[in-house]
CSV table of C-alpha atoms and ligand atoms in Angstrom, one decimal:
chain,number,residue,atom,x,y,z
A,1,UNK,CA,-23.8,-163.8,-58.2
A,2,UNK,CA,-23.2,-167.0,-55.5
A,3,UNK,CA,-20.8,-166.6,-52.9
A,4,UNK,CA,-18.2,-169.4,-53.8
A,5,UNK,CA,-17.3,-172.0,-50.9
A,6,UNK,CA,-14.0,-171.3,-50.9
A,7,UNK,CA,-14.4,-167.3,-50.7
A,8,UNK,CA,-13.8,-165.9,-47.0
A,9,UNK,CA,-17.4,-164.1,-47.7
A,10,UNK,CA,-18.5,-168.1,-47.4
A,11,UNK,CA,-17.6,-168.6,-43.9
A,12,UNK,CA,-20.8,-169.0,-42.2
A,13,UNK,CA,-18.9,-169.4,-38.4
A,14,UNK,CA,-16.7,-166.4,-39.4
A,15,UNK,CA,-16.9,-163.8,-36.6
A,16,UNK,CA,-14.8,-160.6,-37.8
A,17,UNK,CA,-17.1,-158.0,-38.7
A,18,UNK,CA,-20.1,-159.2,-36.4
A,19,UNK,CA,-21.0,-160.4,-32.9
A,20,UNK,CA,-23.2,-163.2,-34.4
A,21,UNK,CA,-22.9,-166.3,-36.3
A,22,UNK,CA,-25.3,-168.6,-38.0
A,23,UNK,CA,-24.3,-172.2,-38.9
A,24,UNK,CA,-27.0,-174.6,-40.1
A,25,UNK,CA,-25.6,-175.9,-36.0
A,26,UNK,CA,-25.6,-173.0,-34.0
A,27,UNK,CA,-27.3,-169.1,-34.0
A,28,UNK,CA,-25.3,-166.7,-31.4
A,29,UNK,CA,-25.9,-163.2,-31.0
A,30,UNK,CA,-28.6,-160.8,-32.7
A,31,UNK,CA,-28.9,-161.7,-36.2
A,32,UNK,CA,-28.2,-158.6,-38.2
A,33,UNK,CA,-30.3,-159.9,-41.2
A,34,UNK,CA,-29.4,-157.0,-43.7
A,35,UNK,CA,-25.7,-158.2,-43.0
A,36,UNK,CA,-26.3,-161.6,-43.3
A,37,UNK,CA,-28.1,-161.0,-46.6
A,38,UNK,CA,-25.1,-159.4,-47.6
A,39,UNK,CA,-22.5,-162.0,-45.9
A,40,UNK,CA,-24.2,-165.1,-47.8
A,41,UNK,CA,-25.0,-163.8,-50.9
A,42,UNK,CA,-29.0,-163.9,-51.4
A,43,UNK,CA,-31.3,-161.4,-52.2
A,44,UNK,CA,-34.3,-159.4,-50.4
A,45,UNK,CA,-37.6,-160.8,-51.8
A,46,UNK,CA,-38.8,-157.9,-52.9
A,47,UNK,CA,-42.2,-156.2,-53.2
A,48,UNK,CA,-42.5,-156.9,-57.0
A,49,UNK,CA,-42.0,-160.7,-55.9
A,50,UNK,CA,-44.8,-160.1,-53.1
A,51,UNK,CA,-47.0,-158.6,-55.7
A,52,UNK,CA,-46.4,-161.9,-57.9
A,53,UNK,CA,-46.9,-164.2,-55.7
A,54,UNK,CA,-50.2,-162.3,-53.6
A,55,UNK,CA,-51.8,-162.4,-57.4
A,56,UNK,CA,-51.3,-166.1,-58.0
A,57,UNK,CA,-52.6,-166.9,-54.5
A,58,UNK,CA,-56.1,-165.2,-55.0
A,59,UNK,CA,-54.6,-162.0,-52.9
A,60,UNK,CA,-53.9,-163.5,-49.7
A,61,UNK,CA,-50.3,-163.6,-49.2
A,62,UNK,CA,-49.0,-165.6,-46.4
A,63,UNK,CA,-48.5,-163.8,-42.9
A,64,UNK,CA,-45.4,-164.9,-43.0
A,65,UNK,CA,-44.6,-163.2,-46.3
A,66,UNK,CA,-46.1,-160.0,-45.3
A,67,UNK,CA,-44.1,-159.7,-42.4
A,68,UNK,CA,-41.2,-160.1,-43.8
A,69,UNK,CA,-40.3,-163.4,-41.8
A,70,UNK,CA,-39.5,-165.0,-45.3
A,71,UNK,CA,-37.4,-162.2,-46.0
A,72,UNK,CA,-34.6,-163.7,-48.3
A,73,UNK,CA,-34.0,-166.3,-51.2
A,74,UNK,CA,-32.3,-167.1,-54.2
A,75,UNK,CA,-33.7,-167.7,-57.6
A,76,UNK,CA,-37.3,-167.3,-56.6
A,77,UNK,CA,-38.1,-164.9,-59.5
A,78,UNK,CA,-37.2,-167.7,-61.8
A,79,UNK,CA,-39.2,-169.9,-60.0
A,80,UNK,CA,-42.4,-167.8,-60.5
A,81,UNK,CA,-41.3,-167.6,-63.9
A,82,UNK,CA,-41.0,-171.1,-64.2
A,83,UNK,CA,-44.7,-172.0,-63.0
A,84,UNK,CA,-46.2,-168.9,-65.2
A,85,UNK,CA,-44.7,-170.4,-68.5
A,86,UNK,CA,-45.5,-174.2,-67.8
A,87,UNK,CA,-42.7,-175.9,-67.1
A,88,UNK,CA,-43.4,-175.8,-63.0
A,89,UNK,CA,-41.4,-176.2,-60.2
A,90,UNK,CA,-41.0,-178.9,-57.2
A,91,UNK,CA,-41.0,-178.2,-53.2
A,92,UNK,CA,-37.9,-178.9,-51.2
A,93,UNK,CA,-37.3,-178.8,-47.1
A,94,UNK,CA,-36.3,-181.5,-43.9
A,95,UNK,CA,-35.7,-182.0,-40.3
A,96,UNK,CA,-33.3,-183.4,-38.0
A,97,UNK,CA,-34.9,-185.4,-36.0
A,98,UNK,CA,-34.9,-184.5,-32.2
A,99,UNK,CA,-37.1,-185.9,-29.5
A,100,UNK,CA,-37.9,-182.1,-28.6
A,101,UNK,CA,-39.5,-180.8,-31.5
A,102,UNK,CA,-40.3,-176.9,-31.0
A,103,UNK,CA,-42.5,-174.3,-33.2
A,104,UNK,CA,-39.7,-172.8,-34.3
A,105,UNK,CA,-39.2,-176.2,-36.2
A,106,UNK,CA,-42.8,-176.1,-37.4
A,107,UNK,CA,-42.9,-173.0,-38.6
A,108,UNK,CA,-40.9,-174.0,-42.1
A,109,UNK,CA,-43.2,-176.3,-42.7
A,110,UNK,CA,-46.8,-174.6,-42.0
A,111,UNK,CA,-45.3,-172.2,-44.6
A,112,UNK,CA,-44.5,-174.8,-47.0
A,113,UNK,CA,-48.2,-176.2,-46.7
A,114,UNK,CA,-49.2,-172.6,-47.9
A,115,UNK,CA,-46.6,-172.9,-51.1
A,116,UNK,CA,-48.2,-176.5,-51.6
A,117,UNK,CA,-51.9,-175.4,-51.6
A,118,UNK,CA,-51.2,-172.3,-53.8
A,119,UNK,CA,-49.1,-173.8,-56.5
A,120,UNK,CA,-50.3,-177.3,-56.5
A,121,UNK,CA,-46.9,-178.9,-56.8
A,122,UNK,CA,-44.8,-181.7,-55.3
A,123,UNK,CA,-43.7,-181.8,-52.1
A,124,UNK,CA,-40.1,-183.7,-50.9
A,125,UNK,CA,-39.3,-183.8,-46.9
A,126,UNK,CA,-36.0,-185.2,-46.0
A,127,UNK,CA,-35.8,-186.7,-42.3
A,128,UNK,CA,-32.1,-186.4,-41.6
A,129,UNK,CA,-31.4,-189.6,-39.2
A,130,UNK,CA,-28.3,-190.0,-40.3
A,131,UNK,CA,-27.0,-186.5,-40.0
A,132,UNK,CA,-28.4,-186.0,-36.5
A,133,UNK,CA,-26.7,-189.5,-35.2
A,134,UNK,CA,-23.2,-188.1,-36.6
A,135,UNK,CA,-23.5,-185.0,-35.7
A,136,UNK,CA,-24.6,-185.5,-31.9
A,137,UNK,CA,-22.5,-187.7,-29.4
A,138,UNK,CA,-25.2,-188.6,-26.9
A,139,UNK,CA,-27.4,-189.6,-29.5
A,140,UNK,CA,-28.3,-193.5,-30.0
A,141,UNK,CA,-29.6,-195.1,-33.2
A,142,UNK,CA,-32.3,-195.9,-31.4
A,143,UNK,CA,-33.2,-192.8,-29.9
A,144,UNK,CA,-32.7,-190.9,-33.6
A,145,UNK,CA,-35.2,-193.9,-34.9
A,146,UNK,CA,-37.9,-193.1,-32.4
A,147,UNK,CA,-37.4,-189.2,-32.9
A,148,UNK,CA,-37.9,-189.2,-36.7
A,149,UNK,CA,-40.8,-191.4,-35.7
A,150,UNK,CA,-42.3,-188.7,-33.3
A,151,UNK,CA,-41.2,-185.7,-35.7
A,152,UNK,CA,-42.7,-187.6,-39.0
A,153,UNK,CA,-46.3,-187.5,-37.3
A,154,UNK,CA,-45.7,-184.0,-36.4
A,155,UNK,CA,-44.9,-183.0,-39.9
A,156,UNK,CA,-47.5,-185.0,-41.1
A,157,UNK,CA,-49.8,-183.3,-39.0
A,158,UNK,CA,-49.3,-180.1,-41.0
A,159,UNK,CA,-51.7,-181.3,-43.6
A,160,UNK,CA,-49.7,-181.9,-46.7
A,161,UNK,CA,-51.1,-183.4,-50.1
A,162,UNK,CA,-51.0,-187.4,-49.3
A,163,UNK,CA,-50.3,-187.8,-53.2
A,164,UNK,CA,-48.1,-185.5,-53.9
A,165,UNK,CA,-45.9,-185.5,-50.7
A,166,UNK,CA,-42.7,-188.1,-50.3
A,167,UNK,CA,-41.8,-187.9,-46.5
A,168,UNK,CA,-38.5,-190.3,-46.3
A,169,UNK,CA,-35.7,-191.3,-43.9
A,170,UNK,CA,-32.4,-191.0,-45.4
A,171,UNK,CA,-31.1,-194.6,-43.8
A,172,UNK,CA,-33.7,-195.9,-45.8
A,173,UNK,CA,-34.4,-194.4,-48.5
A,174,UNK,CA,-30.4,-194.1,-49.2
A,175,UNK,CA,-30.3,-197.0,-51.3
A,176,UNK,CA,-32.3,-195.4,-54.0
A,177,UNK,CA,-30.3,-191.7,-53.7
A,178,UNK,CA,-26.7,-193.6,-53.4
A,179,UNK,CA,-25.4,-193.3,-57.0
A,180,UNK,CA,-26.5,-189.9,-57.4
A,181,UNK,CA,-25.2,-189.2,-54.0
A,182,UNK,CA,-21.2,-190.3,-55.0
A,183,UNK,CA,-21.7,-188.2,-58.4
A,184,UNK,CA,-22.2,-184.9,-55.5
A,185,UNK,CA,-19.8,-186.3,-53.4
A,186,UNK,CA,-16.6,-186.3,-55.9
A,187,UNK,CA,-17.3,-182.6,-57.3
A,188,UNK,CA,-17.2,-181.5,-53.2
A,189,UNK,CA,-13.7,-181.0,-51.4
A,190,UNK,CA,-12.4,-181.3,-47.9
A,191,UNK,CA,-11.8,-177.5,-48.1
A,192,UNK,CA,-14.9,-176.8,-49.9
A,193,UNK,CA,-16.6,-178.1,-46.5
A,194,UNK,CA,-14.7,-176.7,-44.3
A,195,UNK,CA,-15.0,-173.3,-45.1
A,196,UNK,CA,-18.4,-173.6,-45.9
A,197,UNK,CA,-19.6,-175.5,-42.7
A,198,UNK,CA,-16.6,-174.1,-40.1
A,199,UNK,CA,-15.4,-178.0,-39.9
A,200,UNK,CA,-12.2,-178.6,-38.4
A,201,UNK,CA,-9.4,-181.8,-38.3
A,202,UNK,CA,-11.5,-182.8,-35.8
A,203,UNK,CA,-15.1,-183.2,-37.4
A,204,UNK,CA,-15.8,-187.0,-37.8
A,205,UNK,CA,-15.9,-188.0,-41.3
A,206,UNK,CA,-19.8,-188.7,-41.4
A,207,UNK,CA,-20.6,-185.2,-41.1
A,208,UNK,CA,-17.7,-184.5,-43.8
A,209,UNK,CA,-19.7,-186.6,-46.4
A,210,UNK,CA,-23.1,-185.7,-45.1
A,211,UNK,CA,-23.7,-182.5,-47.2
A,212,UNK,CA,-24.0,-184.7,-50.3
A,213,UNK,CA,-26.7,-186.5,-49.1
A,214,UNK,CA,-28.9,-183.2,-48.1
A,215,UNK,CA,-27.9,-181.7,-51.5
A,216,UNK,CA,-29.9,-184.7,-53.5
A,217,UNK,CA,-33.3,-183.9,-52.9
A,218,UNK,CA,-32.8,-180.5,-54.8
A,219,UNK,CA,-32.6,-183.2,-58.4
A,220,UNK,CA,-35.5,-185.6,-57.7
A,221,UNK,CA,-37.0,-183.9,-60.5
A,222,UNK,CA,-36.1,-182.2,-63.7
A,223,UNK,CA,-37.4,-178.9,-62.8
A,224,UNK,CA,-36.0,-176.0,-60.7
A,225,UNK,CA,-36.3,-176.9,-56.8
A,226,UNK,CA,-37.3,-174.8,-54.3
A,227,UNK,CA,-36.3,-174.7,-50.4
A,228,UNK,CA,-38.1,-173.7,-47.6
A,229,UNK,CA,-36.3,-172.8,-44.8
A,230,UNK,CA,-34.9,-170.9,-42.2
A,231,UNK,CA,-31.8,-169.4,-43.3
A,232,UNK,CA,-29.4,-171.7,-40.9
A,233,UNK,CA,-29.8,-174.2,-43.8
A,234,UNK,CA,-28.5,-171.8,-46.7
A,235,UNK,CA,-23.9,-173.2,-46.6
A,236,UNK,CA,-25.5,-176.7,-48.3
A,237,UNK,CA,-27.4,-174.4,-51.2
A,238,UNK,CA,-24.1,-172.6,-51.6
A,239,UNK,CA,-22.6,-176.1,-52.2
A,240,UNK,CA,-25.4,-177.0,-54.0
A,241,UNK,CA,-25.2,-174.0,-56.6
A,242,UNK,CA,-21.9,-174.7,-57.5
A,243,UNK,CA,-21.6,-178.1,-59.1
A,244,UNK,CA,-25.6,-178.8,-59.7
A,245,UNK,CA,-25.5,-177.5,-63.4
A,246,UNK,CA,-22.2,-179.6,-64.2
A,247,UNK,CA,-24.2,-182.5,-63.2
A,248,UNK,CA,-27.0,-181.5,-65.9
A,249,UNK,CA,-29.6,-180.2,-62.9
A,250,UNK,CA,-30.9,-176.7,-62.0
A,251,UNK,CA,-29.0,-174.6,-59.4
A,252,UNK,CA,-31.6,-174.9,-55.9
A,253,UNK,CA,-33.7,-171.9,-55.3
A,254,UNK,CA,-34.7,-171.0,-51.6
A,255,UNK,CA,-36.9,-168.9,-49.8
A,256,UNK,CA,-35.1,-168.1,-46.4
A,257,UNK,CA,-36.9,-167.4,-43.1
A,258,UNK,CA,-35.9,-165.5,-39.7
A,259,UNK,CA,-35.2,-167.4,-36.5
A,260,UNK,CA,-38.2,-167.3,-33.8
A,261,UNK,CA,-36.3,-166.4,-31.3
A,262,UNK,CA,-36.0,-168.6,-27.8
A,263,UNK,CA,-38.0,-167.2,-24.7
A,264,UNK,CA,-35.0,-165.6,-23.1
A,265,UNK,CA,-34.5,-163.1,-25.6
A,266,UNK,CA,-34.3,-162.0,-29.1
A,267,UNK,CA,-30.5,-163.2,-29.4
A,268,UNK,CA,-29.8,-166.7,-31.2
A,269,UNK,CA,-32.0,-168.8,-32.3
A,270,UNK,CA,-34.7,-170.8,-29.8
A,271,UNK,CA,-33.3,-174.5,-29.7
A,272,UNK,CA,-34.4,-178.1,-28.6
A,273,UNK,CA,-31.5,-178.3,-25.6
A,274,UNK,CA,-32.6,-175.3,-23.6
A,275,UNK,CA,-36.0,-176.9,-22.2
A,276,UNK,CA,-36.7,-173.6,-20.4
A,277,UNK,CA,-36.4,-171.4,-24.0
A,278,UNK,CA,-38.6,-173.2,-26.3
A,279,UNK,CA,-42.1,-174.4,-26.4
A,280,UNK,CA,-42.3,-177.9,-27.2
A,281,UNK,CA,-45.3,-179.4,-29.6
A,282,UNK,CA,-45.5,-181.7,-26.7
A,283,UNK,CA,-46.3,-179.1,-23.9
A,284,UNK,CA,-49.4,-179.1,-21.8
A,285,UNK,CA,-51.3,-175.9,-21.8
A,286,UNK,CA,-49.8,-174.9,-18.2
A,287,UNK,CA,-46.3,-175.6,-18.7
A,288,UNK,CA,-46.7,-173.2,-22.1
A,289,UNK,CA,-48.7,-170.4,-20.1
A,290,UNK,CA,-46.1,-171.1,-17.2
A,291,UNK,CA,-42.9,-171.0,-19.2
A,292,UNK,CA,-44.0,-167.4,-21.3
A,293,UNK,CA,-45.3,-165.9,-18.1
A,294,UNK,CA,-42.1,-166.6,-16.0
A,295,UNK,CA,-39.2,-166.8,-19.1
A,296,UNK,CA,-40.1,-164.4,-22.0
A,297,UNK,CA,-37.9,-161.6,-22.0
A,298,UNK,CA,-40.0,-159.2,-21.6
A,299,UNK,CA,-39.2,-155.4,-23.4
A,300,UNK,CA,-41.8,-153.6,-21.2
A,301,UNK,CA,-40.6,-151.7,-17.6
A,302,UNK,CA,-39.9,-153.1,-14.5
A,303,UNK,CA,-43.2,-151.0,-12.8
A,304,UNK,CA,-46.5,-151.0,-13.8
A,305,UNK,CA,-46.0,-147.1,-12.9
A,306,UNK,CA,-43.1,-146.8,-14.8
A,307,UNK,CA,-44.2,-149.1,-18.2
A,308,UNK,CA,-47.7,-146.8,-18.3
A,309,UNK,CA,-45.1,-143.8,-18.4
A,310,UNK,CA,-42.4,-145.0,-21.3
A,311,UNK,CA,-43.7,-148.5,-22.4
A,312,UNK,CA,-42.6,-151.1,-23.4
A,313,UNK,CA,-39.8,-152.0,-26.2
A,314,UNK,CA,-41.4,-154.4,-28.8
A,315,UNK,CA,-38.2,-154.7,-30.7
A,316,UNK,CA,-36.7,-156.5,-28.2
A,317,UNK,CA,-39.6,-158.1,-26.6
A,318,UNK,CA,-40.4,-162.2,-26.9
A,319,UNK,CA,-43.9,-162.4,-26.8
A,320,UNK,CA,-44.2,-160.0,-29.1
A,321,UNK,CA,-41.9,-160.9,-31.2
A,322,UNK,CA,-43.7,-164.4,-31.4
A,323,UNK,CA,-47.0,-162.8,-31.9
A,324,UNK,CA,-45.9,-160.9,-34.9
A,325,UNK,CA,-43.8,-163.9,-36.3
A,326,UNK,CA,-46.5,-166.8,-35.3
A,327,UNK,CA,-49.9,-166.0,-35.6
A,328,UNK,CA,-51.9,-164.8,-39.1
A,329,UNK,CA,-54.0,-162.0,-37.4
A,330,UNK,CA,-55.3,-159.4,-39.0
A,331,UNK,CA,-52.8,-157.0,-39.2
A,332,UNK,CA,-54.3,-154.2,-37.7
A,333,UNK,CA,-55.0,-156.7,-34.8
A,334,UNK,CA,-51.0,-157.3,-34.2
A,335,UNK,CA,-51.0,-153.2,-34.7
A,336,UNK,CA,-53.2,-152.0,-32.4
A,337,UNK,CA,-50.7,-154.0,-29.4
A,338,UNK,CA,-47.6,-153.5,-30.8
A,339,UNK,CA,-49.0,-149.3,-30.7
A,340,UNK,CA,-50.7,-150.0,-27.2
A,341,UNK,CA,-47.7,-151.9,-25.6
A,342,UNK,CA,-45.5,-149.6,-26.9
A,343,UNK,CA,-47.7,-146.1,-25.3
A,344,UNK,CA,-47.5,-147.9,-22.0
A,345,UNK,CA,-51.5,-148.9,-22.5
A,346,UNK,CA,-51.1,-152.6,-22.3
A,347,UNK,CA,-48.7,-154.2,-19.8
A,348,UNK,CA,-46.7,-157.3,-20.0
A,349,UNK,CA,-48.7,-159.3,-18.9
A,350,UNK,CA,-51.2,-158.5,-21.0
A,351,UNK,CA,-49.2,-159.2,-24.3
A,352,UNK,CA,-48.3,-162.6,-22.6
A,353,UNK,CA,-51.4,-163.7,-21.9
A,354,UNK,CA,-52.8,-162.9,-25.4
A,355,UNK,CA,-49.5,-165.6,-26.7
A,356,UNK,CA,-50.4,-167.9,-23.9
A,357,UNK,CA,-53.9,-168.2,-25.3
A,358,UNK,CA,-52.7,-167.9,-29.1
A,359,UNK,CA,-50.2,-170.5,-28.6
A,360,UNK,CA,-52.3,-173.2,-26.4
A,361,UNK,CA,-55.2,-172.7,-29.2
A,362,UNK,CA,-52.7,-173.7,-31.9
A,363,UNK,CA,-51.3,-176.3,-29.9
A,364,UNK,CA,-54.4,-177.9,-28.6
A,365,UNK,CA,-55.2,-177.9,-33.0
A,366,UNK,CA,-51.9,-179.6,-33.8
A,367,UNK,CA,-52.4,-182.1,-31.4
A,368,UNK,CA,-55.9,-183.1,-32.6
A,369,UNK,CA,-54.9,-183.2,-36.2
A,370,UNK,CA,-51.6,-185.2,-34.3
A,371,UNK,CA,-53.8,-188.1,-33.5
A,372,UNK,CA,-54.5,-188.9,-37.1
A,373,UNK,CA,-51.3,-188.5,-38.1
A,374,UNK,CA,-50.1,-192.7,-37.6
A,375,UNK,CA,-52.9,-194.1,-39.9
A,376,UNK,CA,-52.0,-191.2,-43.0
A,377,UNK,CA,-48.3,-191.7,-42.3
A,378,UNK,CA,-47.8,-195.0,-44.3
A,379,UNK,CA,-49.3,-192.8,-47.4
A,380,UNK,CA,-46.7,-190.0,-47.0
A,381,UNK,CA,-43.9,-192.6,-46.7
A,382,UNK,CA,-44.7,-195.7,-48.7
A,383,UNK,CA,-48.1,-195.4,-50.5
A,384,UNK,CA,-49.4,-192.3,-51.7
A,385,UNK,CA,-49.1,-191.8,-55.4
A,386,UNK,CA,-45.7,-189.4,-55.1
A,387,UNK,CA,-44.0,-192.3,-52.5
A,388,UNK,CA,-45.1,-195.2,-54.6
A,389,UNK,CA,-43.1,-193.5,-57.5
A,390,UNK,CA,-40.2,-192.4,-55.8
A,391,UNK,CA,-39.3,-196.4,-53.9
A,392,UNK,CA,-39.7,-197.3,-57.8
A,393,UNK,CA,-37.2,-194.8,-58.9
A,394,UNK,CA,-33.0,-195.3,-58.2
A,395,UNK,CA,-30.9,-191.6,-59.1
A,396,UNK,CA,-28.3,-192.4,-61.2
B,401,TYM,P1,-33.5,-178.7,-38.4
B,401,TYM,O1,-34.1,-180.0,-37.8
B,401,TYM,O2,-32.4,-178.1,-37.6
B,401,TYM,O3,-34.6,-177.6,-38.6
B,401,TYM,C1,-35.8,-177.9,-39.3
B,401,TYM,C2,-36.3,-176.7,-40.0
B,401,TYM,O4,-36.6,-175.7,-39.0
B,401,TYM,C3,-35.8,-174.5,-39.3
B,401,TYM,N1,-35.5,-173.9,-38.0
B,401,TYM,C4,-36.1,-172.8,-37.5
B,401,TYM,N2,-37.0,-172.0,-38.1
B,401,TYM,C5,-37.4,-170.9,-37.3
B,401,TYM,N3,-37.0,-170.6,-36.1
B,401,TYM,C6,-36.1,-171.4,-35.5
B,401,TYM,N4,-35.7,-171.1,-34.2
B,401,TYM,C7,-35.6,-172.6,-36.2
B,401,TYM,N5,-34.7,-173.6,-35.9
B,401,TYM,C8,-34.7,-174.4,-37.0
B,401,TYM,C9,-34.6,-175.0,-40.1
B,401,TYM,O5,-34.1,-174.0,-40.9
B,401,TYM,C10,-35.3,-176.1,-40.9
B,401,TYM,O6,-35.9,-175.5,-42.0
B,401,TYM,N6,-30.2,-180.4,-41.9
B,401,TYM,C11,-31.6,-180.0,-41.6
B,401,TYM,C12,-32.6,-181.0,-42.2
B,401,TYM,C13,-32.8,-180.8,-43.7
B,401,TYM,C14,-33.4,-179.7,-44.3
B,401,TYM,C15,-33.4,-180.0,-45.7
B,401,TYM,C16,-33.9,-178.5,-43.8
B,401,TYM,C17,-32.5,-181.7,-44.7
B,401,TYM,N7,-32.8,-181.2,-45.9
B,401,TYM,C18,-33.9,-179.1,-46.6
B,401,TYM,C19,-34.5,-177.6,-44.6
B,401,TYM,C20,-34.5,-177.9,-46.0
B,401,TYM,C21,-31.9,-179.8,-40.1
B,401,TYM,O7,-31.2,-180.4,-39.3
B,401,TYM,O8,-32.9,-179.0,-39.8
């Protein structure tokens, strides 16, 4: 059953049983993710659902879903369902554009490439211009404009099906969404927003219509849509849920991930405005080796003496946190250090260098596949076969 907006279970900011909070704004404290499962109202994917899914992808399942990072979601079952018997299903996710984009923010979207490759299916990526300029004072137009611009060519970059991906820029695209959008808008109330999103008489009245406009993508298509996504994103699904079949659509389905966390420790979630807690796509292979060796909470001891005496504590270590969240290993490869850092046979530095090296290899990829990206990105915006279809369309 859906949490309903107005129920106090709904309150995303709401702080009385927990010291953390997740807003699709703002991550503080350690996420408990069993209680948040519980607080928003979705449901553990389940091994049945890995078994499902590991069979339709030839027996590889994503590292991601092994490892429980995707760890929560709503209607997924019926998705499956959906694509067994026929009917299909279409892919959902977005970005608000920042000029810091990190690989926390990438990480949604390499998984999304996976669910493109394995099921086949259409692909829709919202670039939220319009939400990030009301949202943040000290941004310009201009500097949102040039940020989607440098995001779109690192989403691009990912590798995505040119024909059967629609990349699009709500200030532009808005004119073909705009009907559908005022349909959303009238079934969703001040109070409805407010509790969901923790807005107050203060909140400027942009941000108070936005959720409309991020709830639209989920009916480009008369199948069931599902969202990729860390689980900050899950108060507009909520919203979604309750009105979508009153307006003749199906009720969004989403596959939730965990927060990487930032390099200063496994608290919050790692964010664009803390330069020193987040790797940016943009950083040169020192300032990434430079930044992990000096700022990654580290869980191991204080001594060399001491950590090849008790070891370290991977629970609450960053790098290998990151390792275990980031990097498709063989398992028994991510094993054999989280058993050797934890005996005290590996030291700190050890495990940072490893996720120096990891990171910079990954890196040094996405930026090769990077300099393509400006002469695919008209195809993923205007002419592929899925955006050619979609600027002839209007939703009414
Ligand atoms: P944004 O730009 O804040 O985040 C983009 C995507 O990255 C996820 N994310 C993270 N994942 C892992 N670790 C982190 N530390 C981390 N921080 C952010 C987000 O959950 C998101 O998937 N309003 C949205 C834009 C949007 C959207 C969507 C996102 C529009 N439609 C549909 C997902 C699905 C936003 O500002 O995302």
């Amino acid at each position: 059953m859906d949490t309903k907006p107005g129920d106090a279970e709904a309150k995303p900011g709401k702080t009385e049983d927990s010291d953390f909070k997740v807003t699709p704004w703002e991550v503080t404290g350690k996420v408990d993710y069993d209680k948040l499962i519980k607080r928003f109202g979705t449901q553990r994917i389940s091994s049945a659902i890995k078994r499902d899914m590991e069979k339709i992808a030839d027996g590889k399942l994503h590292v991601m879903l092994r490892r429980d990072i995707f760890f929560s979601h709503r209607d997924l079952d019926l998705v499956l369902k959906d694509y067994r018997d026929g009917k299909g299903f279409f892919l959902y996710t977005g970005r608000g554009p920042s000029l810091g984009m990190h690989i926390g923010h990438l990480a949604p979207f390499v998984f999304t490439k996976w669910l493109q490759d394995v099921f086949g299916v259409n692909l829709y990526i919202e670039i939220t211009d319009d939400e990030k300029f009301m949202r943040n004072s000290d941004y310009t137009i201009e500097q949102v404009g040039e940020a989607a611009r440098q995001n779109i060519l690192d989403i691009v970059a990912v590798g995505f099906d040119p024909d059967k991906t629609f990349i699009f820029k709500d200030s532009e695209y808005i004119k073909n969404i705009y009907p559908l959008v005022t349909k959303i808008a009238k079934k969703i109330n001040f109070s409805q927003v407010r509790s969901t999103f923790g807005f107050d008489p203060s909140t400027n009245i942009g941000m108070i219509f936005y959720p409309a406009i991020q709830i639209v993508p989920t009916m480009f298509e008369n199948k069931r849509c599902l969202i990729p996504a860390a689980i900050d994103q899950d108060p507009y699904w909520r919203l979604q849920r309750d009105l979508a079949e009153s307006l003749g659509y199906y009720k969004a389905a989403e596959i939730h991930s965990k927060f990487l966390p930032p390099l200063s420790g496994i608290e919050g979630k790692m964010s664009s405005s803390t330069a020193d807690s987040a790797v940016y796509l943009t950083d040169p292979p020192e300032i990434v080796e430079n930044k992990i060796m000096k700022y990654a909470f580290s869980g191991g001891q204080s001594t060399v003496e001491e950590q090849r005496r008790l070891g370290a504590n991977v629970d609450v270590d960053v790098p290998f946190q990151w390792l275990y969240y980031l990097f498709d290993d063989d398992d028994s490869e991510v094993e054999r250090i989280r058993s050797e850092y934890s005996s005290g046979k590996m030291l700190t530095g050890e495990v940072k260098k490893v996720l120096a090296e990891k990171l910079n290899g990954f890196l040094g990829e996405h930026r090769r596949r990077r300099e393509k990206s400006p002469e695919m990105l008209d195809k993923f915006m205007y002419s592929g076969e899925l955006a050619k279809r979609m600027w002839r369309r209007i939703y009414e």
